[in-house]
Coordinates of C-alpha atoms and ligand atoms in Angstrom, one line a residue:
M1 CA 22.2 59.8 35.3
L2 CA 24.9 59.8 34.6
W3 CA 26.6 57.5 37.0
L4 CA 23.7 55.0 35.2
S5 CA 24.8 54.8 32.0
T6 CA 28.7 54.5 32.7
F7 CA 27.5 51.5 34.8
V8 CA 25.7 50.2 31.6
L9 CA 28.8 50.2 29.4
V10 CA 31.1 49.2 32.4
L11 CA 28.8 46.7 32.8
V12 CA 28.6 45.5 28.7
Q13 CA 32.7 45.4 28.3
L14 CA 32.4 43.0 31.0
S15 CA 30.2 40.3 29.9
A16 CA 31.6 41.2 26.2
A17 CA 35.2 40.8 27.4
K18 CA 34.0 36.9 29.3
P19 CA 36.7 34.7 28.5
L20 CA 34.8 31.5 27.3
A21 CA 37.2 29.4 29.5
G22 CA 34.8 30.6 31.9
K23 CA 31.9 28.7 30.8
R24 CA 30.3 27.1 33.2
W25 CA 30.9 23.1 31.2
D26 CA 30.1 21.5 34.7
D27 CA 26.8 21.8 34.2
V28 CA 25.7 19.0 32.3
A29 CA 22.0 17.7 31.3
V30 CA 21.2 14.1 29.8
K31 CA 20.8 14.1 26.8
H32 CA 19.4 11.2 26.0
A33 CA 19.3 8.3 27.9
W34 CA 17.9 5.1 27.9
V35 CA 16.0 2.9 30.8
E36 CA 17.5 -0.8 29.5
P37 CA 19.5 -1.7 27.3
P38 CA 18.3 -2.0 23.9
R39 CA 16.1 -5.8 23.4
G40 CA 18.8 -8.4 21.8
W41 CA 21.6 -6.5 23.1
E42 CA 23.9 -7.5 26.8
L43 CA 26.6 -5.5 28.5
H44 CA 29.4 -7.5 27.7
S45 CA 32.6 -6.1 28.9
T46 CA 34.4 -2.2 29.4
P47 CA 36.4 -1.4 27.4
P48 CA 39.9 0.2 27.9
E49 CA 40.4 3.5 28.5
D50 CA 42.2 3.9 25.9
H51 CA 40.3 2.7 23.6
L52 CA 40.4 5.3 20.8
F53 CA 37.1 6.3 18.2
D54 CA 35.9 9.0 16.1
M55 CA 33.6 10.8 17.8
R56 CA 31.1 13.1 15.7
I57 CA 29.0 15.7 16.3
A58 CA 26.4 17.0 15.1
L59 CA 25.8 21.0 14.9
K60 CA 22.7 22.3 15.1
Q61 CA 21.7 23.8 11.7
N62 CA 21.4 27.0 11.4
K63 CA 18.5 27.4 8.9
L64 CA 16.9 23.9 8.7
D65 CA 13.2 25.9 8.2
E66 CA 14.4 27.3 5.4
L67 CA 16.4 23.6 4.0
I68 CA 13.3 21.5 4.7
S69 CA 10.2 24.9 3.6
S70 CA 12.7 25.1 -0.2
L71 CA 12.0 20.3 -0.5
F72 CA 8.6 21.3 0.0
E73 CA 8.2 24.2 -2.5
V74 CA 10.7 22.6 -5.1
S75 CA 8.8 19.0 -4.9
D76 CA 5.5 20.7 -4.3
P77 CA 4.0 20.1 -8.4
T78 CA 1.3 23.2 -7.3
H79 CA 4.8 25.4 -6.4
A80 CA 6.6 27.7 -8.8
R81 CA 9.6 25.9 -7.2
Y82 CA 9.1 22.9 -8.6
G83 CA 12.1 21.1 -10.5
K84 CA 14.2 24.2 -9.0
H85 CA 16.7 21.6 -6.9
L86 CA 19.3 23.3 -4.7
S87 CA 22.8 22.1 -5.8
K88 CA 25.1 20.3 -3.2
E89 CA 26.9 24.2 -2.5
E90 CA 23.0 25.6 -1.7
V91 CA 22.5 22.2 1.1
D92 CA 25.8 23.0 2.3
A93 CA 25.2 26.4 2.8
L94 CA 21.9 26.0 4.4
V95 CA 23.2 23.1 6.8
A96 CA 25.9 25.2 8.0
P97 CA 25.5 26.2 11.7
H98 CA 25.8 29.4 13.2
P99 CA 29.6 30.3 13.8
D100 CA 27.8 31.1 18.3
S101 CA 27.1 27.0 17.7
V102 CA 30.7 26.0 16.2
E103 CA 32.5 29.0 19.1
A104 CA 30.0 26.7 21.6
V105 CA 32.0 23.3 20.4
E106 CA 35.1 24.2 19.9
A107 CA 35.8 26.0 23.2
W108 CA 34.2 23.0 25.2
L109 CA 36.3 21.3 23.1
E110 CA 40.0 22.7 24.2
H111 CA 38.2 22.4 27.8
H112 CA 39.4 19.1 27.0
G113 CA 42.8 19.8 25.8
I114 CA 41.3 18.9 21.8
N115 CA 43.1 21.0 19.1
P116 CA 39.3 21.6 16.6
A117 CA 41.4 22.5 13.8
D118 CA 42.7 18.1 14.5
A119 CA 39.3 17.0 13.5
E120 CA 39.2 14.0 11.5
F121 CA 36.4 15.3 9.6
R122 CA 34.6 18.4 8.6
S123 CA 31.5 18.3 6.2
A124 CA 31.1 21.0 3.6
G125 CA 29.0 22.2 5.7
G126 CA 31.1 22.3 8.8
E127 CA 27.4 21.0 10.3
W128 CA 29.8 18.3 11.1
I129 CA 32.8 17.5 13.0
T130 CA 34.4 14.5 14.3
I131 CA 37.9 14.2 16.2
R132 CA 39.5 11.1 17.3
V133 CA 39.3 10.4 21.1
S134 CA 40.1 8.2 23.8
I135 CA 37.4 5.7 25.7
A136 CA 38.2 7.7 29.0
Q137 CA 37.9 11.7 27.1
A138 CA 34.4 10.6 26.0
E139 CA 33.1 9.8 29.4
R140 CA 35.0 13.3 30.4
M141 CA 33.3 15.0 27.4
L142 CA 29.4 13.3 28.2
N143 CA 29.7 12.6 31.4
T144 CA 29.3 8.9 30.3
K145 CA 30.2 5.4 31.5
Y146 CA 31.1 3.3 28.3
G147 CA 30.1 -0.5 27.2
V148 CA 31.1 -3.0 25.3
Y149 CA 27.8 -4.9 24.3
H150 CA 27.1 -8.2 22.9
H151 CA 24.6 -8.7 20.6
A152 CA 24.1 -12.6 20.8
A153 CA 21.5 -13.1 17.5
S154 CA 24.2 -11.6 15.7
D155 CA 27.4 -12.8 18.0
S156 CA 28.5 -8.1 17.6
Y157 CA 30.0 -6.4 19.9
V158 CA 30.3 -2.5 20.0
V159 CA 31.0 -0.2 22.4
R160 CA 28.1 2.3 23.2
T161 CA 26.5 3.8 26.7
M162 CA 23.2 3.7 28.4
E163 CA 23.1 7.6 28.4
Y164 CA 25.3 10.7 27.6
S165 CA 25.4 14.5 28.5
L166 CA 26.0 17.4 27.6
P167 CA 26.6 20.8 29.4
A168 CA 23.6 22.6 29.6
E169 CA 24.7 25.4 27.1
L170 CA 25.5 23.3 24.7
H171 CA 22.3 22.0 24.1
S172 CA 21.0 24.6 22.0
H173 CA 24.1 24.1 19.8
V174 CA 24.2 20.5 18.7
D175 CA 21.7 18.1 17.9
V176 CA 23.5 14.5 18.0
V177 CA 26.9 13.1 19.5
T178 CA 27.4 9.1 18.2
P179 CA 28.2 7.1 18.6
T180 CA 26.5 6.4 22.1
T181 CA 23.1 5.2 22.7
Y182 CA 22.0 4.4 19.1
F183 CA 22.3 1.0 19.1
S184 CA 21.9 0.0 14.9
T185 CA 19.3 -3.2 15.7
L186 CA 19.6 -2.5 11.7
R187 CA 18.5 -5.6 9.9
S188 CA 17.5 -6.4 6.2
M189 CA 13.9 -6.1 5.5
R190 CA 14.2 -8.6 3.5
A191 CA 12.0 -11.5 5.3
T192 CA 14.3 -15.1 5.6
S193 CA 11.4 -17.2 6.1
F194 CA 10.9 -15.9 2.6
V195 CA 13.5 -17.7 0.8
L196 CA 12.8 -20.9 0.1
P197 CA 14.8 -23.3 -2.7
Q198 CA 14.0 -23.6 -6.2
T199 CA 12.2 -26.2 -7.5
S200 CA 13.8 -27.1 -10.4
S201 CA 10.4 -27.0 -12.9
L202 CA 10.7 -23.4 -12.3
V203 CA 14.4 -23.0 -13.5
G204 CA 14.6 -25.2 -15.8
D205 CA 11.6 -22.5 -18.5
A206 CA 13.9 -20.0 -18.8
E207 CA 12.1 -19.0 -23.0
S208 CA 8.6 -18.3 -20.9
F209 CA 11.1 -15.6 -18.6
A210 CA 12.0 -13.9 -20.9
A211 CA 9.8 -13.6 -23.1
D212 CA 7.2 -10.0 -23.1
I213 CA 3.8 -10.7 -20.6
S214 CA 1.3 -8.0 -22.2
P215 CA -0.3 -6.3 -19.2
L216 CA -3.5 -7.4 -21.0
A217 CA -2.6 -10.6 -19.6
V218 CA -0.7 -10.2 -16.7
P219 CA -0.5 -14.1 -16.4
A220 CA -1.6 -15.8 -12.1
S221 CA 1.8 -17.5 -11.8
C222 CA 3.1 -13.7 -11.6
G223 CA 1.1 -13.4 -8.5
S224 CA 3.3 -16.5 -6.9
T225 CA 6.8 -17.1 -9.2
V226 CA 7.9 -13.1 -9.6
T227 CA 10.1 -12.6 -13.2
P228 CA 11.3 -9.3 -14.8
A229 CA 8.8 -10.1 -17.5
C230 CA 6.3 -10.4 -14.4
L231 CA 6.5 -6.4 -12.9
R232 CA 7.2 -4.7 -16.5
A233 CA 3.8 -5.9 -17.1
M234 CA 2.2 -5.6 -13.5
Y235 CA 2.9 -1.6 -13.9
N236 CA 2.9 -0.8 -17.2
T237 CA 7.1 -0.5 -18.4
T238 CA 7.8 -3.2 -21.1
S239 CA 7.4 -1.3 -23.8
Y240 CA 9.2 2.1 -22.5
V241 CA 12.6 2.4 -24.0
P242 CA 15.7 4.6 -21.1
K243 CA 17.2 7.4 -22.9
A244 CA 19.1 9.2 -21.0
T245 CA 21.5 7.1 -19.9
A246 CA 24.2 9.1 -20.0
T247 CA 22.9 11.0 -17.0
N248 CA 20.5 9.2 -15.0
K249 CA 21.8 6.3 -12.3
L250 CA 20.0 4.7 -9.7
G251 CA 21.7 3.8 -6.5
V252 CA 21.2 1.2 -4.3
A253 CA 22.7 1.1 -0.3
G254 CA 23.7 -1.7 0.8
Y255 CA 24.4 -2.7 4.5
L256 CA 25.4 -5.4 6.5
A257 CA 28.6 -7.0 4.6
E258 CA 26.6 -7.9 2.2
F259 CA 27.3 -8.0 -1.6
A260 CA 26.1 -7.7 -5.1
N261 CA 27.4 -10.6 -7.6
D262 CA 28.4 -9.3 -11.1
A263 CA 28.1 -13.2 -12.4
D264 CA 25.0 -13.6 -10.4
L265 CA 23.4 -10.5 -12.8
Q266 CA 24.9 -12.3 -16.2
T267 CA 22.7 -15.5 -15.4
F268 CA 19.9 -13.7 -13.9
F269 CA 19.6 -11.7 -17.3
Q270 CA 20.5 -14.7 -19.1
K271 CA 17.2 -16.5 -17.2
F272 CA 15.1 -13.3 -17.1
R273 CA 16.0 -10.6 -18.9
T274 CA 17.9 -11.5 -22.6
D275 CA 18.2 -8.5 -24.3
A276 CA 21.3 -6.9 -21.3
V277 CA 23.0 -9.7 -21.1
G278 CA 26.4 -7.9 -21.0
G279 CA 24.6 -5.2 -18.7
T280 CA 26.9 -4.0 -15.5
F281 CA 26.4 -2.3 -13.0
S282 CA 29.4 -0.3 -10.9
H283 CA 30.5 -1.6 -7.1
V284 CA 31.4 2.0 -5.1
Q285 CA 32.6 1.0 -1.5
V286 CA 31.9 3.3 1.3
N287 CA 33.5 3.9 4.9
G288 CA 35.9 0.2 4.7
G289 CA 32.5 -1.3 2.9
Q290 CA 34.3 -4.5 1.0
N291 CA 33.3 -6.2 -2.4
S292 CA 33.7 -10.1 -1.7
Q293 CA 32.3 -11.9 -5.5
T294 CA 32.4 -14.7 -3.1
N295 CA 29.9 -14.3 -0.5
P296 CA 27.2 -12.7 -3.4
G297 CA 24.4 -11.5 -0.6
I298 CA 20.6 -11.9 -0.8
E299 CA 19.4 -9.0 0.6
A300 CA 22.3 -7.3 -2.3
N301 CA 21.5 -9.6 -5.6
L302 CA 17.2 -9.0 -5.0
D303 CA 17.8 -4.9 -4.6
I304 CA 20.7 -5.0 -7.8
Q305 CA 19.1 -7.8 -9.5
Y306 CA 15.4 -5.5 -9.7
T307 CA 16.8 -2.5 -10.3
E308 CA 18.0 -3.7 -13.6
A309 CA 15.7 -5.9 -14.4
I310 CA 13.2 -2.6 -14.8
S311 CA 15.1 0.2 -14.6
F312 CA 18.3 -1.1 -17.8
P313 CA 20.1 0.4 -19.5
T314 CA 20.6 2.9 -16.3
P315 CA 23.5 3.0 -15.0
N316 CA 22.9 1.6 -11.6
I317 CA 25.7 1.6 -8.7
Y318 CA 25.8 -0.3 -5.0
Y319 CA 27.6 1.3 -2.4
S320 CA 28.8 -1.7 0.3
T321 CA 29.2 0.3 3.3
G322 CA 31.9 -0.5 6.0
G323 CA 30.6 -2.0 8.7
S324 CA 33.8 -4.2 10.2
P325 CA 36.6 -4.8 11.7
P326 CA 34.0 -5.1 14.7
F327 CA 35.0 -3.9 18.0
N328 CA 38.4 -5.8 18.7
Q329 CA 39.0 -5.1 22.8
D330 CA 43.0 -5.8 22.3
S331 CA 42.9 -3.1 19.8
N332 CA 44.3 0.0 20.3
T333 CA 43.4 1.5 16.0
P334 CA 40.6 3.1 15.8
T335 CA 37.6 0.6 15.1
N336 CA 34.5 1.5 12.8
T337 CA 32.0 2.9 15.1
N338 CA 29.4 0.3 12.5
E339 CA 27.2 3.3 12.6
P340 CA 25.7 2.1 8.8
Y341 CA 23.7 5.7 8.6
L342 CA 25.5 8.1 9.1
D343 CA 27.8 6.9 6.5
W344 CA 26.5 6.6 4.5
L345 CA 24.6 9.1 4.1
N346 CA 28.0 11.6 4.5
F347 CA 29.7 9.8 2.2
I348 CA 26.3 10.3 -0.4
L349 CA 25.8 14.2 0.9
N350 CA 29.6 14.7 -0.1
Q351 CA 29.8 14.6 -3.8
T352 CA 28.6 16.8 -6.4
T353 CA 26.2 15.1 -8.4
I354 CA 24.5 11.9 -7.0
P355 CA 22.1 9.7 -8.1
Q356 CA 18.5 11.0 -9.6
T357 CA 17.0 7.8 -7.3
F358 CA 17.7 5.8 -4.5
T359 CA 16.6 2.2 -2.7
T360 CA 17.3 1.1 0.8
S361 CA 15.5 -1.8 2.5
Y362 CA 17.0 -1.7 5.7
G363 CA 16.0 -1.0 8.9
D364 CA 14.7 -0.7 12.8
D365 CA 11.9 -0.7 14.8
E366 CA 12.3 3.2 15.5
Q367 CA 12.0 2.8 19.1
T368 CA 15.1 1.6 19.5
V369 CA 17.1 4.5 17.6
P370 CA 17.4 7.8 20.0
Q371 CA 15.0 10.2 18.9
D372 CA 17.5 12.8 18.2
Y373 CA 19.6 10.2 16.4
A374 CA 16.7 8.8 13.7
T375 CA 15.9 12.8 13.7
T376 CA 19.3 14.3 12.6
V377 CA 19.6 11.6 9.9
C378 CA 15.7 12.3 8.4
N379 CA 17.0 15.3 8.5
M380 CA 20.3 14.3 6.3
F381 CA 17.4 12.3 3.6
A382 CA 16.0 15.8 3.1
Q383 CA 19.0 17.2 1.8
L384 CA 18.9 15.2 -1.0
G385 CA 15.7 15.3 -1.5
A386 CA 16.5 18.9 -1.9
R387 CA 19.3 17.9 -4.0
G388 CA 16.6 16.2 -6.6
S389 CA 17.0 12.9 -5.7
S390 CA 13.9 10.5 -4.9
I391 CA 14.4 7.8 -2.0
M392 CA 12.9 4.6 -1.2
F393 CA 13.0 2.5 1.6
S394 CA 11.0 -0.9 2.4
S395 CA 8.3 -0.4 5.2
G396 CA 9.2 -4.1 7.4
D397 CA 8.5 -7.4 6.9
S398 CA 6.8 -7.5 10.3
G399 CA 3.3 -6.1 9.5
V400 CA 2.1 -3.3 13.1
G401 CA 5.2 -5.2 14.5
G402 CA 6.6 -8.3 15.1
G403 CA 7.8 -9.5 18.3
D404 CA 6.0 -8.5 21.7
C405 CA 5.6 -5.4 20.8
L406 CA 6.8 -4.0 23.9
T407 CA 7.8 -0.4 24.7
N408 CA 11.5 -0.1 25.9
D409 CA 10.8 3.1 28.1
G410 CA 10.4 1.1 31.5
T411 CA 5.8 1.3 31.3
N412 CA 6.2 -2.1 28.9
R413 CA 2.9 -1.3 26.9
K414 CA 2.3 -3.7 23.8
I415 CA 1.9 -0.1 21.0
F416 CA 1.8 -1.5 16.7
Q417 CA 6.0 -0.7 16.2
P418 CA 6.7 1.7 13.3
A419 CA 10.3 1.2 11.2
F420 CA 12.8 3.8 10.8
P421 CA 13.3 5.3 8.6
A422 CA 10.2 4.0 7.0
S423 CA 8.8 6.4 9.3
C424 CA 10.9 9.3 8.2
P425 CA 8.9 11.8 6.1
F426 CA 11.0 12.5 3.9
V427 CA 11.4 9.0 2.9
T428 CA 9.4 7.2 -0.1
T429 CA 8.5 4.0 1.7
V430 CA 7.0 1.2 -0.3
G431 CA 4.7 -1.7 1.0
G432 CA 4.2 -5.0 -0.5
T433 CA 1.2 -6.6 -2.2
T434 CA 1.1 -10.7 -3.8
R435 CA -1.0 -12.3 -5.7
V436 CA -2.4 -11.3 -9.6
P437 CA -4.6 -9.3 -9.1
E438 CA -2.3 -7.2 -6.5
V439 CA -3.4 -6.8 -2.4
A440 CA -1.4 -6.7 0.2
V441 CA 0.6 -9.0 1.5
S442 CA 0.5 -9.7 4.6
F443 CA 3.4 -9.0 5.9
S444 CA 3.5 -4.8 4.4
G445 CA 5.1 -3.0 7.0
G446 CA 2.7 -0.2 7.7
G447 CA 2.0 2.6 10.7
F448 CA 1.8 5.9 11.7
S449 CA 5.1 7.3 13.4
R450 CA 6.4 7.6 17.0
Y451 CA 8.5 10.8 16.5
F452 CA 7.9 12.2 12.6
A453 CA 4.6 14.6 13.3
Q454 CA 2.3 13.8 10.2
P455 CA 3.3 15.5 7.4
S456 CA 1.0 18.4 5.9
Y457 CA 1.4 16.9 2.2
Q458 CA -1.3 13.5 3.1
A459 CA -3.0 15.0 5.7
A460 CA -6.2 15.0 3.0
S461 CA -5.1 11.8 2.1
V462 CA -4.5 9.9 6.0
A463 CA -7.5 11.2 7.1
P464 CA -10.3 9.4 5.5
F465 CA -8.1 6.3 6.2
L466 CA -8.2 7.4 9.6
K467 CA -12.0 8.2 10.1
N468 CA -12.9 4.8 9.2
L469 CA -11.5 3.3 10.9
G470 CA -13.3 4.9 14.4
T471 CA -11.8 4.3 18.0
K472 CA -10.2 -0.2 16.0
F473 CA -6.2 0.1 18.0
S474 CA -6.7 3.4 20.2
G475 CA -3.7 3.6 21.8
L476 CA -1.8 0.7 19.8
F477 CA -0.5 4.0 17.4
N478 CA -0.3 7.1 18.0
A479 CA -2.6 8.9 14.7
T480 CA -0.7 12.2 15.0
G481 CA 2.0 10.5 13.5
R482 CA 4.0 10.5 9.7
A483 CA 1.7 7.3 8.7
Y484 CA 3.6 5.0 5.7
P485 CA 4.0 2.8 3.6
D486 CA 3.5 5.3 0.5
V487 CA 3.1 3.2 -2.2
S488 CA 3.6 -0.7 -2.2
A489 CA 4.4 -3.2 -5.0
A490 CA 4.8 -6.7 -5.2
A491 CA 6.8 -9.0 -2.7
N492 CA 6.2 -12.5 -3.0
G493 CA 8.6 -14.5 -5.3
F494 CA 10.6 -12.8 -6.5
Q495 CA 13.3 -15.1 -8.8
V496 CA 16.4 -14.6 -8.1
V497 CA 19.8 -15.7 -8.6
I498 CA 22.3 -16.8 -5.9
G499 CA 25.6 -18.5 -6.1
G500 CA 24.2 -19.2 -9.8
R501 CA 21.5 -20.7 -8.5
T502 CA 17.6 -18.9 -8.7
T503 CA 16.5 -18.8 -5.9
S504 CA 12.5 -18.0 -4.4
V505 CA 13.0 -14.2 -2.1
G506 CA 10.5 -12.1 -0.7
G507 CA 9.7 -9.3 1.0
T508 CA 8.7 -5.2 1.0
S509 CA 12.6 -5.5 -0.2
A510 CA 11.7 -6.9 -3.2
S511 CA 8.6 -3.9 -3.5
S512 CA 11.4 -0.9 -2.3
P513 CA 13.4 -2.1 -5.6
T514 CA 10.7 -2.5 -7.6
V515 CA 9.5 0.9 -7.0
A516 CA 13.0 2.4 -7.7
G517 CA 12.8 1.1 -11.3
V518 CA 10.2 2.5 -11.9
V519 CA 11.7 6.2 -10.8
A520 CA 14.4 5.5 -12.6
L521 CA 11.7 5.4 -16.0
L522 CA 10.2 8.5 -15.2
N523 CA 13.3 10.3 -14.2
D524 CA 14.3 8.2 -17.1
F525 CA 11.8 10.4 -19.0
L526 CA 11.9 13.6 -17.7
I527 CA 15.3 14.3 -18.8
S528 CA 15.3 13.2 -21.9
E529 CA 12.7 15.5 -22.4
G530 CA 14.9 18.1 -20.9
K531 CA 13.0 18.5 -17.8
P532 CA 13.8 18.3 -13.8
P533 CA 14.2 14.5 -12.4
L534 CA 10.9 14.4 -9.9
G535 CA 13.4 14.8 -6.8
F536 CA 10.8 13.6 -3.2
L537 CA 8.8 12.1 -4.0
N538 CA 6.1 11.7 -1.4
P539 CA 4.0 16.5 -2.4
L540 CA 3.7 14.7 -5.5
I541 CA 2.2 11.1 -5.3
Y542 CA -0.1 12.6 -2.8
S543 CA -1.4 15.0 -5.1
T544 CA -1.3 15.3 -8.6
A545 CA 0.4 12.2 -9.0
K546 CA -2.2 10.3 -7.3
T547 CA -4.5 8.9 -9.5
G548 CA -1.3 6.9 -10.4
F549 CA -1.5 4.2 -8.6
N550 CA -3.3 0.8 -8.5
D551 CA -5.2 1.1 -5.5
I552 CA -5.1 -2.1 -3.7
T553 CA -8.2 -2.2 -1.6
S554 CA -7.8 -5.7 0.1
G555 CA -5.9 -7.5 2.5
S556 CA -4.2 -6.1 5.5
N557 CA -0.4 -6.2 7.8
P558 CA -1.4 -8.6 11.4
G559 CA 1.2 -8.1 13.6
C560 CA 1.1 -7.7 17.7
G561 CA -0.9 -10.5 18.0
Q562 CA -3.9 -7.9 16.7
T563 CA -5.3 -8.1 13.0
G564 CA -3.7 -5.3 11.8
F565 CA -5.3 -2.9 9.1
T566 CA -7.1 -3.8 6.6
A567 CA -6.6 -2.2 3.3
G568 CA -9.0 -0.3 1.2
A569 CA -9.9 2.3 -1.0
G570 CA -7.5 5.4 -1.1
W571 CA -4.1 5.4 0.8
D572 CA -4.3 3.2 3.4
P573 CA -1.2 1.5 6.3
V574 CA -0.9 -1.7 4.9
T575 CA -0.6 -0.8 1.1
G576 CA 0.0 3.4 1.3
L577 CA -1.8 5.3 -2.1
G578 CA -1.3 1.6 -4.1
T579 CA 1.2 0.3 -7.6
P580 CA 2.0 2.0 -9.8
D581 CA 1.3 2.4 -13.0
F582 CA 4.2 3.3 -15.6
L583 CA 2.5 4.4 -18.5
R584 CA 0.0 6.7 -16.8
L585 CA 3.0 8.1 -14.1
Q586 CA 4.6 9.1 -17.2
A587 CA 1.1 11.2 -18.4
L588 CA 0.9 12.7 -15.4
V589 CA 3.8 13.8 -14.8
G590 CA 5.6 14.8 -17.7
Ligands
NAG1 C1 -1.6 -0.9 -17.8 O1 -0.8 -2.4 -17.1 C2 -3.0 -2.9 -16.7 C3 -2.6 -4.2 -16.4 O2 -1.0 -4.5 -15.5 C4 -4.0 -2.0 -17.4 O3 -4.9 -3.1 -17.0 C5 -3.7 -0.2 -17.7 O4 -4.8 -0.6 -18.3 C6 -2.5 -0.4 -18.3 N1 -2.3 1.0 -18.7 C7 -2.4 2.0 -19.2 C8 -2.4 3.0 -18.9 O5 -1.6 1.5 -21.0
NAG2 C1 34.8 15.9 0.1 O1 35.1 15.6 -1.3 C2 36.2 16.6 -1.3 C3 36.1 16.7 -2.5 O2 36.2 16.6 -3.7 C4 37.3 15.1 -0.7 O3 38.5 16.0 -1.1 C5 37.2 15.4 0.8 O4 38.2 14.2 1.4 C6 35.6 15.0 0.7 N1 35.4 14.3 1.9 C7 35.1 12.9 2.0 C8 34.6 12.9 3.6 O5 34.2 12.4 2.2
NAG3 C1 2.8 11.0 18.2 O1 3.1 11.9 17.4 C2 4.1 12.9 17.7 C3 4.2 14.0 16.6 O2 3.1 13.6 15.7 C4 4.8 13.4 19.5 O3 4.8 14.6 19.1 C5 3.9 13.0 20.6 O4 5.0 12.6 21.2 C6 3.2 10.8 19.5 N1 3.1 10.4 20.6 C7 3.4 9.1 20.7 C8 2.2 8.5 22.0 O5 4.4 8.4 20.6

């Protein structure tokens, strides 16, 4: 008996004293691997071994479940915590890693000769560690080979890998390591084919564009030539005058070296919203983002002109997130790793005060984003929501999928192609309509995620659609996945000033800023009444605020060689719950 307990004691001491350096770092397991390089990318060359870059390690968030349940509670209009959004410090505490995770990752870094104290960056919660490494060092750490990959369509080069591994014991401590297998085919959701040179007859008639249009008599011309007056009438914002402009803000996240132009906004106001002439927006540059006023971007101008058109005089901010300089073979200086969502999210989550409304008109095909990466980014949007921001994303411009819609898992099956971040359950995804009265626009992105499960807030709304659909398209989409879009807005024929000239632009890129403008006005109303802003919208809009939307009941979104889904009564994966009616929503949320 005595023997036995002594023996146990010795064993306990031995294991407690086991030095960290003795951990088995050579027992590695694959973290993520591609079967083939993402479509459009090809291996170009081998990067120099001494090329330096910043490796980011996302440590597992210890209280992620609590963050997500807090997000749902503060966003659920029937919950006692509704509107009690979290502070930056509260969110940082929930996303902090467990001390064991920090210890394990730091021991692994030390094993590779990296002093954790030399980290380039640590997020306030400690869940991100960025370290500067050489290619050779990264290849040893991740048991991989990096390559320089070329994307012909955009003529861009990135340093990435087809797969990476981590020591088995780190898998429970690390969510994702980047840059590795996310190649970013990030594209603007503005359908370039819808950019048409404006005819002079439409440009000349400034007076009629600037004039208010009665919501009771929205002219049919608004269905093809969309101006601020059209949208303000269609969505009933014309009569609302913002009051909380000292507190309320609207943010536009821009990528791919797109810059919003100050002079074009003035021209736009002179033509289409004369009461706003002189109104401005702020430029914030993130991680090497630029602001070249000589090079106006179509997407950037569309976004800022239409958020301003609806929300003026609410302060608007355009965030220009760097993606350049591109990889330079001959340079040993660390290059930007070109992972725009992470750069922007890490920047914005580090701010104490953030805009109450955001819009982003960019996305990738979900299958081109590694699932570990997509999950990490999606959870970062949950942080923004928990802090009280509403996040709008365009649903995409390819209906149920563009191109051949083949899977990239080696089986080459044809399936509908959901878009990310549109498919993230913690954002509000915006599809498109056209004409007056509105019908679904055929390119409106919509469908079901293959990564994210259907969140409970939309279960009751999505079920009737699926029941009606029966077995149609079975095998082509994932009926248990997060369904989108959530809502929609006009998407065709937006009059945008670019380089001084008015151009007609379309895409769900136009719909997302439109809905963001309406949401910013709702936030203005709530804040001016001394109430909290709306925050994460989905639990609200699928329940008590459902009747604040105009149900769009015709049209469809073909793609992948299929007829696509059909809009009908209630929620559908073409137009979601419908288009916003500000006055009705104001009464419902007030
Ligand atoms: C909003 O405008 C539409 C016309 O676009 C109109 O039918 C509707 O009644 C308006 N809603 C309210 C609450 O006035
Ligand atoms: C985060 O914010 C703090 C305080 O404003 C600042 O000192 C720090 O540099 C910021 N970090 C990043 C990466 O922006
Ligand atoms: C469908 O979505 C679920 C999440 O609800 C996911 O776990 C599953 O892998 C998906 N299946 C397919 C075939 O995409």
